[in-house]
């Protein structure tokens, strides 16, 4: 074991839609976590790995912290807040705005309960002028004693190398947990289900995507083609009609865009078949949530 090698866990937390998953994907150089312009995209803890000369960072992407309106929301916030205690360093992502609202205040209260060092990551700096950043930094500095403050753009990659350097500062010396080729320990089935959900998020309007879950019914390699049967679960009959679309056009669109990405991920041909099913109020059913993969591991 090299004595100057660092290793440890860094969690990404923050309100929905601030760019946690986009940033994590950028840092590891691969798309593992799905992203969208709709809030509450990530629903589970997603772990990925970055190995450099200096060390190994295990990233933990988490759902956005928000005011939960159902059991799924409560589960998501629980997963995010629990991660604060499980890591060596916390990356709190915010947008470059000079307004600290109730959502941010709630997160500050959570951060005050733990002793883990917190790096404030001001993301989306491509959206503001340089001189607009200083007041944002000043304002946040008054609210909490951050270990460091790093402005970045997950979209353009601006200053993300600096972020990696800063994260390593807060990791202990330690062994390499994963070999250097490992990018994630998420099961393939789960990534596939998430990619389908992402395309549904992209194709559908506002209210429907929040009530969607994706279950993989079959995933089997036969003669060099991966055959995947998956079901999109939604909450209402009217939503089912919209997801299927006129003569199946919407489902076809979701399926073909998902298939394209799954083929790239698995590096083989994919035959994807999608079904749609209604499960009323599944987001308030412990049993159904568990069935769709939203379960507490501990
Ligand atoms: N302009 C700009 N947009 C960004 C940047 N990073 C992320 N976004 C956009 O912000 C939106 C949300 O990104 P996500 O990565 O899904 O956000 P998230 O924080 O993971 O959201 P949840 O999973 O819902 O909590 C997407 O439309 C991204 O393209 C950035 O640096 N600049
Ligand atoms: Mg996310």
Short mmCIF file of C-alpha atoms and ligand atoms in Angstrom, two decimals:
data_model
loop_
_atom_site.label_atom_id
_atom_site.label_comp_id
_atom_site.label_asym_id
_atom_site.label_seq_id
_atom_site.Cartn_x
_atom_site.Cartn_y
_atom_site.Cartn_z
CA UNK A 1 0.00 0.00 0.00
CA UNK A 2 1.27 3.46 -0.89
CA UNK A 3 1.57 5.64 2.15
CA UNK A 4 0.77 8.89 0.39
CA UNK A 5 -2.47 7.58 -1.18
CA UNK A 6 -5.74 9.05 0.00
CA UNK A 7 -9.16 7.42 -0.05
CA UNK A 8 -12.59 8.12 1.28
CA UNK A 9 -16.20 9.09 0.71
CA UNK A 10 -17.63 12.40 -0.49
CA UNK A 11 -21.38 12.95 -0.61
CA UNK A 12 -23.15 15.43 -2.87
CA UNK A 13 -26.15 17.01 -1.20
CA UNK A 14 -28.36 20.00 -1.91
CA UNK A 15 -31.80 21.07 -3.01
CA UNK A 16 -33.35 19.39 -6.05
CA UNK A 17 -32.11 20.46 -9.49
CA UNK A 18 -28.88 22.20 -8.40
CA UNK A 19 -26.80 19.83 -10.55
CA UNK A 20 -25.53 17.17 -8.12
CA UNK A 21 -25.86 14.27 -10.54
CA UNK A 22 -24.53 16.28 -13.50
CA UNK A 23 -21.46 17.23 -11.45
CA UNK A 24 -20.85 13.68 -10.28
CA UNK A 25 -21.10 12.33 -13.83
CA UNK A 26 -18.68 14.99 -15.00
CA UNK A 27 -16.16 14.21 -12.26
CA UNK A 28 -16.07 10.48 -13.02
CA UNK A 29 -16.25 11.08 -16.77
CA UNK A 30 -19.21 8.80 -17.37
CA UNK A 31 -22.97 9.02 -17.14
CA UNK A 32 -24.08 6.82 -14.27
CA UNK A 33 -26.65 9.02 -12.50
CA UNK A 34 -29.58 10.22 -14.58
CA UNK A 35 -30.25 13.96 -14.82
CA UNK A 36 -33.09 16.20 -15.93
CA UNK A 37 -34.34 19.76 -15.72
CA UNK A 38 -37.16 18.55 -13.46
CA UNK A 39 -36.62 18.57 -9.70
CA UNK A 40 -36.45 15.30 -7.73
CA UNK A 41 -34.82 13.30 -10.48
CA UNK A 42 -32.51 11.24 -8.25
CA UNK A 43 -34.38 8.98 -5.83
CA UNK A 44 -31.71 6.73 -4.39
CA UNK A 45 -28.15 6.90 -3.18
CA UNK A 46 -25.82 6.39 -6.17
CA UNK A 47 -22.22 5.52 -5.57
CA UNK A 48 -19.40 6.08 -8.08
CA UNK A 49 -15.62 6.04 -7.98
CA UNK A 50 -12.88 8.38 -9.20
CA UNK A 51 -9.29 7.13 -9.04
CA UNK A 52 -6.40 9.53 -9.59
CA UNK A 53 -2.66 9.41 -8.93
CA UNK A 54 -3.23 10.99 -5.52
CA UNK A 55 -6.18 8.99 -4.29
CA UNK A 56 -9.59 7.45 -4.70
CA UNK A 57 -12.79 9.38 -4.10
CA UNK A 58 -16.02 7.43 -3.67
CA UNK A 59 -18.84 9.83 -4.54
CA UNK A 60 -22.30 9.42 -3.07
CA UNK A 61 -24.98 11.20 -5.12
CA UNK A 62 -28.19 11.74 -3.19
CA UNK A 63 -31.78 12.88 -3.82
CA UNK A 64 -32.48 16.59 -3.50
CA UNK A 65 -33.53 17.69 -0.01
CA UNK A 66 -37.07 19.06 -0.20
CA UNK A 67 -40.33 19.25 1.70
CA UNK A 68 -41.65 15.72 1.30
CA UNK A 69 -45.26 15.30 0.19
CA UNK A 70 -45.46 11.50 0.27
CA UNK A 71 -43.61 8.44 1.55
CA UNK A 72 -41.31 8.36 -1.46
CA UNK A 73 -40.32 11.97 -0.70
CA UNK A 74 -39.68 11.13 2.94
CA UNK A 75 -37.53 8.19 1.89
CA UNK A 76 -35.54 10.40 -0.52
CA UNK A 77 -34.83 13.09 2.08
CA UNK A 78 -33.90 10.42 4.62
CA UNK A 79 -31.37 8.87 2.21
CA UNK A 80 -29.82 12.28 1.57
CA UNK A 81 -29.61 13.40 5.18
CA UNK A 82 -28.30 10.07 6.39
CA UNK A 83 -25.37 10.30 3.98
CA UNK A 84 -24.00 13.25 6.00
CA UNK A 85 -22.90 10.90 8.75
CA UNK A 86 -21.43 8.25 6.48
CA UNK A 87 -18.73 10.19 4.66
CA UNK A 88 -15.40 11.96 5.10
CA UNK A 89 -16.44 15.16 3.40
CA UNK A 90 -19.74 16.75 2.37
CA UNK A 91 -20.15 18.68 -0.88
CA UNK A 92 -23.09 21.03 -0.50
CA UNK A 93 -24.16 22.21 -3.94
CA UNK A 94 -25.98 25.50 -4.37
CA UNK A 95 -26.82 27.76 -7.28
CA UNK A 96 -25.14 31.16 -7.55
CA UNK A 97 -28.04 33.16 -6.15
CA UNK A 98 -27.84 35.70 -3.34
CA UNK A 99 -31.02 34.47 -1.75
CA UNK A 100 -30.87 31.96 1.08
CA UNK A 101 -34.34 30.50 1.41
CA UNK A 102 -36.04 28.10 3.79
CA UNK A 103 -34.66 25.14 1.82
CA UNK A 104 -31.07 26.25 2.30
CA UNK A 105 -31.73 27.14 5.96
CA UNK A 106 -33.00 23.63 6.58
CA UNK A 107 -29.82 22.17 5.06
CA UNK A 108 -27.64 24.46 7.20
CA UNK A 109 -29.46 23.13 10.29
CA UNK A 110 -28.69 19.56 9.20
CA UNK A 111 -25.03 20.43 8.57
CA UNK A 112 -24.72 21.90 12.03
CA UNK A 113 -25.68 18.54 13.51
CA UNK A 114 -22.68 16.72 12.02
CA UNK A 115 -18.94 17.15 12.39
CA UNK A 116 -18.01 16.19 8.82
CA UNK A 117 -16.15 18.99 6.96
CA UNK A 118 -18.38 20.74 4.42
CA UNK A 119 -17.22 22.15 1.09
CA UNK A 120 -19.65 24.66 -0.39
CA UNK A 121 -19.80 24.05 -4.13
CA UNK A 122 -21.37 26.91 -6.04
CA UNK A 123 -22.47 25.25 -9.28
CA UNK A 124 -23.74 26.70 -12.59
CA UNK A 125 -21.25 29.59 -12.59
CA UNK A 126 -21.61 29.62 -16.38
CA UNK A 127 -24.93 31.36 -15.72
CA UNK A 128 -23.51 34.41 -13.89
CA UNK A 129 -20.81 37.02 -14.37
CA UNK A 130 -17.63 36.64 -12.30
CA UNK A 131 -18.33 39.76 -10.25
CA UNK A 132 -21.70 38.36 -9.22
CA UNK A 133 -20.01 35.46 -7.42
CA UNK A 134 -18.32 37.39 -4.63
CA UNK A 135 -21.53 38.51 -2.92
CA UNK A 136 -22.81 34.90 -3.08
CA UNK A 137 -19.64 33.62 -1.42
CA UNK A 138 -19.79 36.36 1.23
CA UNK A 139 -23.38 35.63 2.05
CA UNK A 140 -22.87 31.87 2.48
CA UNK A 141 -19.73 32.41 4.50
CA UNK A 142 -21.78 34.26 7.10
CA UNK A 143 -24.17 31.31 7.47
CA UNK A 144 -21.74 28.46 8.10
CA UNK A 145 -18.08 27.75 8.73
CA UNK A 146 -17.21 25.95 5.50
CA UNK A 147 -13.98 23.98 5.16
CA UNK A 148 -13.68 25.42 1.63
CA UNK A 149 -15.76 27.18 -1.00
CA UNK A 150 -15.35 26.16 -4.65
CA UNK A 151 -17.32 27.66 -7.57
CA UNK A 152 -17.70 25.30 -10.54
CA UNK A 153 -19.72 24.62 -13.65
CA UNK A 154 -20.72 20.98 -13.98
CA UNK A 155 -21.91 21.74 -17.50
CA UNK A 156 -18.68 23.25 -18.88
CA UNK A 157 -16.33 21.55 -16.41
CA UNK A 158 -14.97 24.91 -15.31
CA UNK A 159 -12.90 24.60 -12.09
CA UNK A 160 -13.88 20.97 -11.48
CA UNK A 161 -10.22 19.85 -11.38
CA UNK A 162 -9.69 22.29 -8.55
CA UNK A 163 -12.69 20.74 -6.78
CA UNK A 164 -11.10 17.27 -6.98
CA UNK A 165 -7.90 18.68 -5.50
CA UNK A 166 -9.81 20.30 -2.64
CA UNK A 167 -11.82 17.11 -1.91
CA UNK A 168 -8.59 15.08 -1.65
CA UNK A 169 -7.35 17.52 1.00
CA UNK A 170 -10.12 16.33 3.33
CA UNK A 171 -9.72 12.58 2.76
CA UNK A 172 -7.61 10.44 5.08
CA UNK A 173 -4.61 8.43 3.90
CA UNK A 174 -5.83 4.95 3.19
CA UNK A 175 -6.07 1.96 0.88
CA UNK A 176 -7.58 1.86 -2.60
CA UNK A 177 -11.09 0.41 -2.08
CA UNK A 178 -11.82 -0.35 -5.73
CA UNK A 179 -9.53 -1.21 -8.65
CA UNK A 180 -8.91 1.74 -10.95
CA UNK A 181 -11.29 0.52 -13.68
CA UNK A 182 -14.30 0.54 -11.39
CA UNK A 183 -16.66 3.43 -11.98
CA UNK A 184 -19.66 2.28 -9.99
CA UNK A 185 -21.07 -0.60 -8.02
CA UNK A 186 -24.63 0.12 -9.13
CA UNK A 187 -26.11 -3.05 -10.64
CA UNK A 188 -26.54 -2.91 -14.43
CA UNK A 189 -30.27 -3.62 -14.13
CA UNK A 190 -30.68 -0.58 -11.94
CA UNK A 191 -28.82 1.73 -14.32
CA UNK A 192 -30.95 0.43 -17.19
CA UNK A 193 -34.17 1.10 -15.24
CA UNK A 194 -32.94 4.58 -14.42
CA UNK A 195 -32.10 5.35 -18.06
CA UNK A 196 -35.65 4.42 -19.06
CA UNK A 197 -37.01 6.65 -16.28
CA UNK A 198 -34.77 9.47 -17.47
CA UNK A 199 -36.16 9.30 -21.00
CA UNK A 200 -39.69 9.30 -19.58
CA UNK A 201 -38.74 12.38 -17.54
CA UNK A 202 -37.45 14.09 -20.68
CA UNK A 203 -40.42 13.20 -22.86
CA UNK A 204 -43.29 13.86 -20.44
CA UNK A 205 -44.66 17.05 -18.97
CA UNK A 206 -44.51 18.31 -15.43
CA UNK A 207 -46.80 16.33 -13.16
CA UNK A 208 -46.56 12.80 -14.62
CA UNK A 209 -42.82 12.05 -14.27
CA UNK A 210 -42.90 12.37 -10.50
CA UNK A 211 -45.32 9.46 -10.27
CA UNK A 212 -43.30 7.12 -12.48
CA UNK A 213 -41.24 4.11 -11.52
CA UNK A 214 -39.55 1.58 -13.80
CA UNK A 215 -39.29 -2.14 -13.15
CA UNK A 216 -37.08 -4.45 -15.21
CA UNK A 217 -39.02 -7.68 -15.70
CA UNK A 218 -36.41 -9.52 -17.76
CA UNK A 219 -32.89 -8.86 -18.93
CA UNK A 220 -31.29 -11.66 -20.85
CA UNK A 221 -28.49 -12.00 -23.39
CA UNK A 222 -29.42 -14.20 -26.33
CA UNK A 223 -27.24 -14.49 -29.41
CA UNK A 224 -25.34 -11.27 -28.66
CA UNK A 225 -28.53 -9.26 -28.22
CA UNK A 226 -29.66 -8.07 -24.79
CA UNK A 227 -33.41 -8.60 -24.47
CA UNK A 228 -34.96 -6.28 -21.94
CA UNK A 229 -38.61 -6.23 -20.84
CA UNK A 230 -39.51 -3.31 -18.63
CA UNK A 231 -42.66 -1.83 -17.14
CA UNK A 232 -43.27 1.85 -16.58
CA UNK A 233 -45.49 2.24 -13.53
CA UNK A 234 -47.65 5.32 -13.21
CA UNK A 235 -50.33 6.48 -10.79
CA UNK A 236 -53.40 7.13 -12.92
CA UNK A 237 -55.24 5.72 -15.91
CA UNK A 238 -55.11 9.13 -17.58
CA UNK A 239 -51.31 9.14 -17.16
CA UNK A 240 -51.09 5.70 -18.72
CA UNK A 241 -52.82 7.03 -21.83
CA UNK A 242 -50.37 9.93 -22.08
CA UNK A 243 -47.32 7.72 -21.58
CA UNK A 244 -48.49 5.39 -24.35
CA UNK A 245 -49.47 8.29 -26.61
CA UNK A 246 -51.36 8.29 -29.90
CA UNK A 247 -50.96 4.83 -31.41
CA UNK A 248 -48.12 4.19 -29.01
CA UNK A 249 -46.06 7.11 -30.27
CA UNK A 250 -44.91 8.39 -26.87
CA UNK A 251 -43.91 4.95 -25.64
CA UNK A 252 -42.02 4.42 -28.88
CA UNK A 253 -40.14 7.68 -28.38
CA UNK A 254 -39.21 6.82 -24.78
CA UNK A 255 -38.19 3.32 -25.86
CA UNK A 256 -36.01 4.30 -28.79
CA UNK A 257 -34.12 7.05 -26.93
CA UNK A 258 -33.62 4.71 -23.96
CA UNK A 259 -32.48 1.87 -26.18
CA UNK A 260 -29.86 4.08 -27.80
CA UNK A 261 -28.28 4.88 -24.44
CA UNK A 262 -28.58 1.37 -23.05
CA UNK A 263 -26.75 0.07 -26.12
CA UNK A 264 -23.93 2.51 -25.45
CA UNK A 265 -23.84 1.52 -21.79
CA UNK A 266 -23.83 -2.23 -22.37
CA UNK A 267 -21.88 -2.05 -25.61
CA UNK A 268 -24.17 -4.50 -27.40
CA UNK A 269 -27.42 -4.55 -29.37
CA UNK A 270 -30.54 -4.17 -27.28
CA UNK A 271 -34.10 -5.29 -27.87
CA UNK A 272 -36.20 -3.21 -25.49
CA UNK A 273 -39.88 -3.88 -24.87
CA UNK A 274 -41.85 -1.47 -22.70
CA UNK A 275 -45.18 -1.88 -20.93
CA UNK A 276 -47.19 0.59 -18.90
CA UNK A 277 -49.08 -0.27 -15.74
CA UNK A 278 -51.12 1.73 -13.22
CA UNK A 279 -50.47 1.34 -9.50
CA UNK A 280 -52.60 3.90 -7.70
CA UNK A 281 -50.72 5.92 -5.05
CA UNK A 282 -47.67 3.68 -5.07
CA UNK A 283 -45.63 6.58 -3.70
CA UNK A 284 -47.47 6.20 -0.40
CA UNK A 285 -47.23 2.42 -0.18
CA UNK A 286 -44.27 0.98 1.72
CA UNK A 287 -44.81 -2.34 0.01
CA UNK A 288 -44.87 -1.03 -3.57
CA UNK A 289 -42.00 1.38 -2.96
CA UNK A 290 -39.86 -1.53 -1.82
CA UNK A 291 -40.90 -3.46 -4.89
CA UNK A 292 -39.66 -0.67 -7.15
CA UNK A 293 -36.29 -0.47 -5.41
CA UNK A 294 -36.88 2.31 -2.91
CA UNK A 295 -35.89 0.48 0.21
CA UNK A 296 -33.63 1.18 3.12
CA UNK A 297 -30.67 -1.17 2.99
CA UNK A 298 -30.00 -0.96 6.71
N1 LIG B 1 -26.22 26.02 -16.81
C1 LIG B 1 -25.92 24.94 -16.08
N2 LIG B 1 -26.83 23.99 -15.89
C2 LIG B 1 -26.49 22.92 -15.14
C3 LIG B 1 -25.21 22.80 -14.55
N3 LIG B 1 -25.20 21.64 -13.85
C4 LIG B 1 -26.41 21.07 -14.00
N4 LIG B 1 -27.20 21.83 -14.78
C5 LIG B 1 -28.58 21.55 -15.19
O1 LIG B 1 -29.41 21.55 -14.04
C6 LIG B 1 -30.48 20.61 -14.18
C7 LIG B 1 -30.51 19.66 -12.99
O2 LIG B 1 -29.38 18.82 -13.02
P1 LIG B 1 -29.29 17.48 -12.17
O3 LIG B 1 -27.87 17.04 -12.21
O4 LIG B 1 -30.35 16.52 -12.57
O5 LIG B 1 -29.64 18.08 -10.71
P2 LIG B 1 -29.71 17.29 -9.31
O6 LIG B 1 -29.20 18.23 -8.28
O7 LIG B 1 -29.06 15.97 -9.40
O8 LIG B 1 -31.29 17.16 -9.14
P3 LIG B 1 -32.14 16.09 -8.25
O9 LIG B 1 -31.65 14.73 -8.59
O10 LIG B 1 -33.53 16.32 -8.69
O11 LIG B 1 -31.93 16.46 -6.82
C8 LIG B 1 -30.23 19.88 -15.50
O12 LIG B 1 -31.05 20.49 -16.48
C9 LIG B 1 -28.76 20.15 -15.78
O13 LIG B 1 -28.43 20.15 -17.15
C10 LIG B 1 -24.25 23.84 -14.78
O14 LIG B 1 -23.10 23.83 -14.31
N5 LIG B 1 -24.67 24.87 -15.54
MG1 LIG B 2 -29.78 14.10 -9.13
#
